C-alpha cells in the first residue's frame, strides 16, 4: 500500500503540474479535481491527499486529481470561482471565501478523535509565571502562519478579548506553523504562543502549560463547486460520509490527519462561531 | 622426534621464537596506533559534519524555523552510521531534536559536544555520541591479518637464515659434536666401573657406621626416656594447685613446684626451717619431722601473718620410702585455706547472730551479716506478695543501719528477672542504666547487683535475697557461693514462717468451724423442737379439717392455722438446710419450684437494696436431687453474693435446660455428656481476683476477716454438686460481678406428683404399729392419725420401753415408727435390738435433723426408711402403707445423710437412687 501511494504521489505531482498550466482543462472532462491549500510543502500535500483521490476515484469510477493552490488567497479564489470540483479548505478560509463568494455546497467536514471541531490554546512553559492572558502584556508571543486560524487568528482574538493588542506585547512573530510555535516557546525564545489543541497535547509532556482555550471551531471541510450536478454532489457526499465506517476509508483520511476518525455532515451554520470571532477581531474577509 | 634432534635444533627454535615475538610486538604497537588513528579520523569527520550542522542549525534558529532544524539534526544523525546518539539542546535545557540508535551492540563510545553561538548568545548545543563498532571490526580484521603475516614472515626469515647458517657453520660443528659424544661414552664406561667399586666399599662402610649409630641412638633414647618421665612428673607437680616440696632427712629442700615457690620463695638447697622461718632448729610440731619420726602422714594448720592480712595454710606431709622401706625424704603439700576459713568464720558469725532470732529479727540479722560478709553496702530479703507482681521486703540493710521495709512492683527491676526465671542474677555494673525505671536503684546510687531466688522444696519461688553496691563488681564468681549459703538460711526461715502462719490460720478456721458447728447444733436443736411442735399443729390441724365440712365456720380459721403451720415448717426446714442438719431425700425435682419456694428467704438474705431477678426456661427438665441441698446451694451462693454487694446491686437466679457435649464433659470433672439443667446465680458485686477465683471452692479458704466467714460455704456447695454428679463453674472479673453455674444431669423420672396430690384416698390397714417417741404430742398425733385408719397402735416413750413391750408381746409387731434422737437408747439401737427379736420387723425412723456424724453414718450404712418431721397424717399414712406393702427382704430407700463427705471435693458414695 505504501509503495503504491508513493507511485501515486509522483504521478499525481506530474498531473498536477500539467493541470496547473492549463486552468481551462481543470474543469470538465471525465475526471474530478480535488483542490487543496498549501498548508504544507507541495510534496507533502500530495502525499497526504493522493490516497484520498485514488479512493474517491475508485468508488466514483472516475479519476480524481489533486491540485494545490499557490497560497491561501489563491485557494479561496479558486474555490469561490468553482475552479475545483471538490476542494479541501480550512475553517477560516471557508468563512472568508463565503464572505467573498457566497456559500458553496458542503460535502463533509473532518472528524478528528471523534469530534468535528477543534479549538486553540495559548501555551506557556510549565515553569512560567504567566497564568492568564492579561499577564502576557510585555511578554514575547509566537504566532504560526499569519493566515492560520488556530495559530494566528484565534490567538489574536483571545488576546484582544483580554485587552491585549499586538503593540502591548513585548515582541511577537509569525513562525509559519504550529510546531514552530510550541518549539519556540519550549526553547525559551518566546514566552507564549498560540496553537491548536492537538499540537499542544502532543508537546505538553515536554514542558508546556495552557493558560487559555478558545471556543470550539468547526473542523476543516470539503466543499463542492456549485457547478457540480446535485446528484454528483450527493454521491460524493454519501461516499465521503461512508468512509468513517470503512477501514480503507479511515486509513485514507488518516493520511490527511493522523487522528482523523471519519468525515461527518456539516452545515454553514457550524462556522458561525468562527465567523463571529473573525468579525470581532477584524479579520473577516482576510485570507485564513 | 628424537631427543638428540631436538636438542641440536634448540637454537633454531629459540631463534624462531624470538623472531616471532619481535614481529608480533611490533605488530601490536602498530595496531594500537592504527586504532587510535581510525578513531581520531572518525571523530574528525563527525566534527566537520558537526560544524556544518551547526551552521545550518544556526541559520534555522535565527529564522525561528525550529522544525527544519529538528529535521536536519535528526536526518543527519540517521545518516551517520557511527552515531549512537545526537541531540540538539537549547540553552534552557530543552531538547529540540534527539536521535538514538539502539540496534548497535555495545562497544566503546566517544562523545563530542559543540555549542553554537550567534552574536555572543548561545543558540544551541549539539551533543553526539559515536560508537567504535566499525573501527573495532576493522581492527580485529587487521589483527588477524597481522598475525598471519607475522607468522609467515617469521617462517620465511627463519628458513632463509637457517639455511645459510647451516651450510656455513652448523654442519662442521655437528661433526665435531659426534666425536665428542663418542669420547664421552668411553669415559662414562670407565667412570661406571670405578663407581661400582666405590659403591661396594661405601656400602661396607655405611653398614659399620649404622651399627655404631644404633648403639649411640639406644643410649640416647634411654636418656631421653628418663628425661621425659622426669618432665612428666614435673608437669604433674606443676599442675597441682597446691604447693609441693620435698625435704631430705636433714630438712634440706630438694624440690619445690612452682606453686610452692610462689608461696614461700625459692629455697632449693636450703634448710627449710632456716629458709621459711629464719630459725636455727626444727620448728615445733613440724609435720615433716613428725613424718620422719613415725613414718605416717601428718596434717597441720599454720597461720601466717602477712602485710596483706592473715593467711591460713594446711600442710600435709608424707614420708618417701626407698626400696628397702627406709625413709629417704619427706613430701610436703601446702594448701592455702584462707578463703575457706574466712567463709567458715562468716557462716559461724551468721549462725551465732541468727541462732536465737526468728521472724523479722532473723532477717534483719541475716542481711546485716550478708552485707558485711560480701562487703556490699546494701542487702535485703524480699517475699513475693499474693499479688505476684509485687515484692515486700522483710529486712533491708543500708550500709550503716537498717532501712524501712517497703513494697515495690517487680516489673522493670532486676528482681523481676530473678523471680520470674528462678535463676541467680549477676549485674556487675551500670545497673541503673539497665533498669532506668527502678527508682530504688537510683536512690541507693547502686552500681552492681547480685540476686538469688528463694525456692522452696516444691520448687516454688517464694522470694529473693539480693545485695547491691555503689561500686562495680570486682569479681563475680566468688560471692555467689556465700550468697547461696545465706539464701538457704533465709529460705528455711521463710518456709518456717509460712508454715507457722498456715498453722495459725488453720487453727483460726478450726475455731470458726467449731463455732459454726455449735451454732448449727443450736439451730438444729431449736429447729428440731419447733418441728415437733409444728408436727402437732399441722398434724392436728389436718385431722380437724378432715373431720369437718367445708361450710363449717371453723373450717376457714383451721385452714389459716394449717397454712401458718406449713409456712413455719418451711422456714424451719430452710434453717435446718442452712445449718446442714437436715437428713436428705433425693427425688425427682423441679429446680424452678425450689428457687421459687426459696425466693422469700433469698430476698431476706440479700437485703432490700439488692434486686432479686428470677428467670426460667418454660419447661425446665427434672433433676434427681435433694431439695434441701439445692436450697442450701442457693442460700450459700446468695450469702456469698450479698457479701460482694455491700452497696446494693442485683442478683439473678436462672434455671435453664442445657445439653452438654463431650468437649464440655472432658473439661469438667464429674460431667457426662447429655441433657442437663443449669442453675445460674449471677451478682453485680465486686468480683473475684484471679488468685482468689482459683481457690474459691477450697475448704476453709476465705477472703473475709476472722469471724466473718468459715470458708466452708462454697466448698459445701461444691461437695453437694459433685454428689449429685454435677459440675459447678465460676466466672468473675474484678469489678464485673460473679456468675456461678451449677450443672445437674437431667432425670428421666417424672416429677413425683403423689406428694402434692390431696385428692387420693388415705391408705389404711390393720397391721400392728409400735410408735416410739419421747414427745407425747408426737405419739398422740400418730395415734390419732393412724388408729382411725384401722391400725393397731402401740406406743412407747423411749427405747427401753419399746424393747420391753416387744419382748413381752406374743404377737408380732409389723412396723415400728421410731424417733431417731431419743434420750437413752437411740432409734437405731432400738431398731437393731428389735430386729434381733424379730428379723422381719419393718422400721421407719422419724426425725427433724441428725446432728451426730456417727449417727449419720449408722443411718447411712443400714439403708433405713425414714420420714421427715414435721409429720402430717397423710404423710404418715402413705409412708406406713408403702413400707408395709414392700416385700420382705427388700431394704429401705437408703437415704444418704448429708455432711460426712461435704468437706471433701469428691463424692465417695454411689447414690443408690440414681446408681
mmCIF file of C-alpha atoms in Angstrom, chain B residues 148-333:
data_model
loop_
_atom_site.group_PDB
_atom_site.id
_atom_site.type_symbol
_atom_site.label_atom_id
_atom_site.label_comp_id
_atom_site.label_asym_id
_atom_site.label_seq_id
_atom_site.Cartn_x
_atom_site.Cartn_y
_atom_site.Cartn_z
ATOM 1 C CA UNK B 148 49.137 -14.400 9.826
ATOM 2 C CA UNK B 149 51.609 -12.107 8.173
ATOM 3 C CA UNK B 150 53.879 -12.209 11.190
ATOM 4 C CA UNK B 151 53.860 -15.985 11.209
ATOM 5 C CA UNK B 152 54.567 -16.124 7.543
ATOM 6 C CA UNK B 153 57.363 -13.533 7.787
ATOM 7 C CA UNK B 154 58.899 -15.284 10.746
ATOM 8 C CA UNK B 155 58.812 -18.609 8.928
ATOM 9 C CA UNK B 156 60.392 -17.190 5.798
ATOM 10 C CA UNK B 157 63.102 -15.376 7.662
ATOM 11 C CA UNK B 158 63.852 -18.438 9.678
ATOM 12 C CA UNK B 159 64.155 -20.629 6.664
ATOM 13 C CA UNK B 160 66.493 -18.249 4.915
ATOM 14 C CA UNK B 161 68.678 -17.622 7.925
ATOM 15 C CA UNK B 162 68.702 -21.227 8.929
ATOM 16 C CA UNK B 163 69.668 -22.478 5.572
ATOM 17 C CA UNK B 164 72.562 -20.045 5.432
ATOM 18 C CA UNK B 165 73.817 -20.756 8.900
ATOM 19 C CA UNK B 166 73.513 -24.458 8.475
ATOM 20 C CA UNK B 167 75.686 -24.509 5.451
ATOM 21 C CA UNK B 168 78.387 -22.234 6.788
ATOM 22 C CA UNK B 169 78.525 -23.092 10.475
ATOM 23 C CA UNK B 170 76.277 -25.906 11.698
ATOM 24 C CA UNK B 171 77.475 -28.756 9.532
ATOM 25 C CA UNK B 172 81.122 -28.576 10.631
ATOM 26 C CA UNK B 173 80.042 -28.215 14.196
ATOM 27 C CA UNK B 174 77.900 -31.327 14.010
ATOM 28 C CA UNK B 175 80.929 -33.464 13.018
ATOM 29 C CA UNK B 176 82.853 -32.224 15.993
ATOM 30 C CA UNK B 177 79.935 -32.905 18.241
ATOM 31 C CA UNK B 178 79.732 -36.519 17.113
ATOM 32 C CA UNK B 179 83.361 -37.116 18.073
ATOM 33 C CA UNK B 180 82.807 -35.525 21.403
ATOM 34 C CA UNK B 181 79.825 -37.814 22.048
ATOM 35 C CA UNK B 182 81.891 -40.954 21.337
ATOM 36 C CA UNK B 183 84.674 -39.916 23.679
ATOM 37 C CA UNK B 184 82.129 -39.052 26.248
ATOM 38 C CA UNK B 185 80.626 -42.519 26.122
ATOM 39 C CA UNK B 186 84.002 -44.183 26.651
ATOM 40 C CA UNK B 187 84.656 -42.001 29.591
ATOM 41 C CA UNK B 188 81.298 -42.806 31.053
ATOM 42 C CA UNK B 189 82.028 -46.546 30.869
ATOM 43 C CA UNK B 190 85.212 -46.133 32.855
ATOM 44 C CA UNK B 191 83.507 -43.963 35.358
ATOM 45 C CA UNK B 192 80.690 -46.508 35.784
ATOM 46 C CA UNK B 193 83.151 -49.275 36.619
ATOM 47 C CA UNK B 194 85.068 -47.144 39.082
ATOM 48 C CA UNK B 195 81.803 -46.014 40.639
ATOM 49 C CA UNK B 196 80.662 -49.591 41.176
ATOM 50 C CA UNK B 197 83.858 -50.376 43.080
ATOM 51 C CA UNK B 198 83.487 -47.325 45.212
ATOM 52 C CA UNK B 199 79.890 -48.111 45.948
ATOM 53 C CA UNK B 200 80.753 -51.555 47.239
ATOM 54 C CA UNK B 201 83.363 -50.115 49.594
ATOM 55 C CA UNK B 202 80.969 -47.416 50.619
ATOM 56 C CA UNK B 203 78.274 -49.942 51.388
ATOM 57 C CA UNK B 204 80.513 -51.785 53.818
ATOM 58 C CA UNK B 205 81.441 -48.544 55.492
ATOM 59 C CA UNK B 206 77.824 -47.482 55.779
ATOM 60 C CA UNK B 207 76.883 -50.708 57.460
ATOM 61 C CA UNK B 208 79.573 -50.247 60.057
ATOM 62 C CA UNK B 209 78.524 -46.678 60.654
ATOM 63 C CA UNK B 210 74.891 -47.753 61.024
ATOM 64 C CA UNK B 211 75.796 -50.249 63.683
ATOM 65 C CA UNK B 212 77.643 -47.589 65.635
ATOM 66 C CA UNK B 213 74.780 -45.165 65.165
ATOM 67 C CA UNK B 214 72.312 -47.656 66.530
ATOM 68 C CA UNK B 215 74.381 -48.110 69.603
ATOM 69 C CA UNK B 216 74.552 -44.361 70.141
ATOM 70 C CA UNK B 217 70.860 -43.988 69.456
ATOM 71 C CA UNK B 218 69.944 -46.604 72.021
ATOM 72 C CA UNK B 219 71.937 -44.781 74.610
ATOM 73 C CA UNK B 220 70.322 -41.507 73.623
ATOM 74 C CA UNK B 221 66.831 -42.939 73.789
ATOM 75 C CA UNK B 222 67.370 -44.278 77.246
ATOM 76 C CA UNK B 223 68.476 -40.871 78.402
ATOM 77 C CA UNK B 224 65.520 -39.304 76.636
ATOM 78 C CA UNK B 225 63.009 -41.628 78.258
ATOM 79 C CA UNK B 226 64.197 -40.824 81.732
ATOM 80 C CA UNK B 227 64.140 -37.133 80.823
ATOM 81 C CA UNK B 228 60.586 -37.449 79.573
ATOM 82 C CA UNK B 229 59.477 -39.189 82.704
ATOM 83 C CA UNK B 230 61.086 -36.552 84.786
ATOM 84 C CA UNK B 231 59.403 -33.856 82.689
ATOM 85 C CA UNK B 232 56.043 -35.597 83.092
ATOM 86 C CA UNK B 233 56.484 -35.740 86.801
ATOM 87 C CA UNK B 234 57.473 -32.085 86.803
ATOM 88 C CA UNK B 235 54.419 -31.083 84.796
ATOM 89 C CA UNK B 236 52.113 -33.097 87.063
ATOM 90 C CA UNK B 237 53.555 -31.451 90.127
ATOM 91 C CA UNK B 238 53.338 -28.051 88.494
ATOM 92 C CA UNK B 239 49.691 -28.678 87.576
ATOM 93 C CA UNK B 240 48.715 -29.438 91.150
ATOM 94 C CA UNK B 241 47.126 -26.377 92.633
ATOM 95 C CA UNK B 242 48.883 -26.840 95.957
ATOM 96 C CA UNK B 243 52.498 -26.158 96.806
ATOM 97 C CA UNK B 244 54.685 -29.274 96.830
ATOM 98 C CA UNK B 245 58.171 -29.536 98.215
ATOM 99 C CA UNK B 246 60.498 -32.398 99.105
ATOM 100 C CA UNK B 247 62.926 -32.288 102.019
ATOM 101 C CA UNK B 248 65.654 -34.776 102.791
ATOM 102 C CA UNK B 249 66.385 -36.211 106.258
ATOM 103 C CA UNK B 250 68.419 -33.101 107.024
ATOM 104 C CA UNK B 251 65.429 -30.898 106.188
ATOM 105 C CA UNK B 252 67.181 -29.629 103.114
ATOM 106 C CA UNK B 253 64.819 -28.552 100.381
ATOM 107 C CA UNK B 254 65.398 -30.808 97.414
ATOM 108 C CA UNK B 255 62.459 -29.743 95.255
ATOM 109 C CA UNK B 256 59.759 -27.069 95.072
ATOM 110 C CA UNK B 257 56.979 -26.914 92.472
ATOM 111 C CA UNK B 258 56.108 -23.502 91.050
ATOM 112 C CA UNK B 259 53.144 -23.073 93.420
ATOM 113 C CA UNK B 260 55.388 -23.699 96.447
ATOM 114 C CA UNK B 261 57.945 -21.282 95.115
ATOM 115 C CA UNK B 262 55.241 -18.659 94.694
ATOM 116 C CA UNK B 263 54.075 -19.235 98.259
ATOM 117 C CA UNK B 264 57.417 -19.298 100.034
ATOM 118 C CA UNK B 265 60.086 -18.214 97.618
ATOM 119 C CA UNK B 266 62.878 -20.195 96.006
ATOM 120 C CA UNK B 267 64.709 -22.162 98.630
ATOM 121 C CA UNK B 268 66.069 -25.244 96.929
ATOM 122 C CA UNK B 269 69.239 -26.434 98.593
ATOM 123 C CA UNK B 270 68.466 -24.587 101.812
ATOM 124 C CA UNK B 271 67.421 -25.960 105.153
ATOM 125 C CA UNK B 272 63.672 -25.448 105.407
ATOM 126 C CA UNK B 273 63.421 -24.054 108.940
ATOM 127 C CA UNK B 274 66.181 -21.562 108.189
ATOM 128 C CA UNK B 275 64.685 -20.537 104.860
ATOM 129 C CA UNK B 276 60.961 -20.379 105.779
ATOM 130 C CA UNK B 277 61.061 -19.385 109.469
ATOM 131 C CA UNK B 278 64.530 -17.979 109.971
ATOM 132 C CA UNK B 279 65.132 -20.464 112.774
ATOM 133 C CA UNK B 280 68.169 -22.465 113.595
ATOM 134 C CA UNK B 281 66.310 -25.539 114.742
ATOM 135 C CA UNK B 282 63.373 -27.601 113.566
ATOM 136 C CA UNK B 283 60.026 -25.881 114.169
ATOM 137 C CA UNK B 284 57.898 -27.105 116.972
ATOM 138 C CA UNK B 285 55.285 -29.507 115.690
ATOM 139 C CA UNK B 286 56.890 -29.659 112.267
ATOM 140 C CA UNK B 287 54.897 -32.168 110.245
ATOM 141 C CA UNK B 288 57.974 -33.200 108.261
ATOM 142 C CA UNK B 289 59.744 -34.128 111.445
ATOM 143 C CA UNK B 290 56.669 -35.991 112.649
ATOM 144 C CA UNK B 291 56.538 -37.911 109.379
ATOM 145 C CA UNK B 292 60.227 -38.789 109.667
ATOM 146 C CA UNK B 293 59.660 -39.933 113.176
ATOM 147 C CA UNK B 294 56.680 -42.279 112.749
ATOM 148 C CA UNK B 295 56.600 -42.811 109.007
ATOM 149 C CA UNK B 296 52.942 -41.575 108.772
ATOM 150 C CA UNK B 297 51.085 -38.782 107.056
ATOM 151 C CA UNK B 298 50.543 -35.703 109.188
ATOM 152 C CA UNK B 299 48.299 -32.695 108.632
ATOM 153 C CA UNK B 300 48.722 -29.423 110.470
ATOM 154 C CA UNK B 301 47.411 -25.931 110.017
ATOM 155 C CA UNK B 302 49.628 -22.883 110.102
ATOM 156 C CA UNK B 303 48.600 -19.277 110.446
ATOM 157 C CA UNK B 304 50.885 -16.765 108.799
ATOM 158 C CA UNK B 305 50.646 -13.067 109.378
ATOM 159 C CA UNK B 306 51.427 -11.079 106.299
ATOM 160 C CA UNK B 307 51.207 -7.496 105.212
ATOM 161 C CA UNK B 308 48.013 -8.170 103.276
ATOM 162 C CA UNK B 309 46.498 -9.992 106.250
ATOM 163 C CA UNK B 310 46.346 -13.332 107.971
ATOM 164 C CA UNK B 311 46.712 -16.413 105.799
ATOM 165 C CA UNK B 312 45.823 -19.989 106.741
ATOM 166 C CA UNK B 313 47.682 -22.931 105.288
ATOM 167 C CA UNK B 314 47.002 -26.610 105.594
ATOM 168 C CA UNK B 315 50.221 -28.616 105.425
ATOM 169 C CA UNK B 316 50.151 -32.347 104.700
ATOM 170 C CA UNK B 317 53.394 -34.271 104.849
ATOM 171 C CA UNK B 318 54.066 -37.848 103.940
ATOM 172 C CA UNK B 319 57.316 -39.796 104.102
ATOM 173 C CA UNK B 320 59.024 -41.019 100.937
ATOM 174 C CA UNK B 321 60.421 -44.590 101.276
ATOM 175 C CA UNK B 322 63.151 -46.289 99.288
ATOM 176 C CA UNK B 323 63.012 -49.937 98.086
ATOM 177 C CA UNK B 324 64.093 -51.174 101.474
ATOM 178 C CA UNK B 325 61.455 -49.206 103.314
ATOM 179 C CA UNK B 326 63.811 -46.636 104.655
ATOM 180 C CA UNK B 327 62.570 -43.042 104.777
ATOM 181 C CA UNK B 328 64.503 -41.101 102.211
ATOM 182 C CA UNK B 329 62.731 -37.801 102.269
ATOM 183 C CA UNK B 330 59.525 -36.068 103.157
ATOM 184 C CA UNK B 331 56.923 -34.709 100.677
ATOM 185 C CA UNK B 332 55.158 -31.643 101.899
ATOM 186 C CA UNK B 333 51.897 -30.340 100.314
#
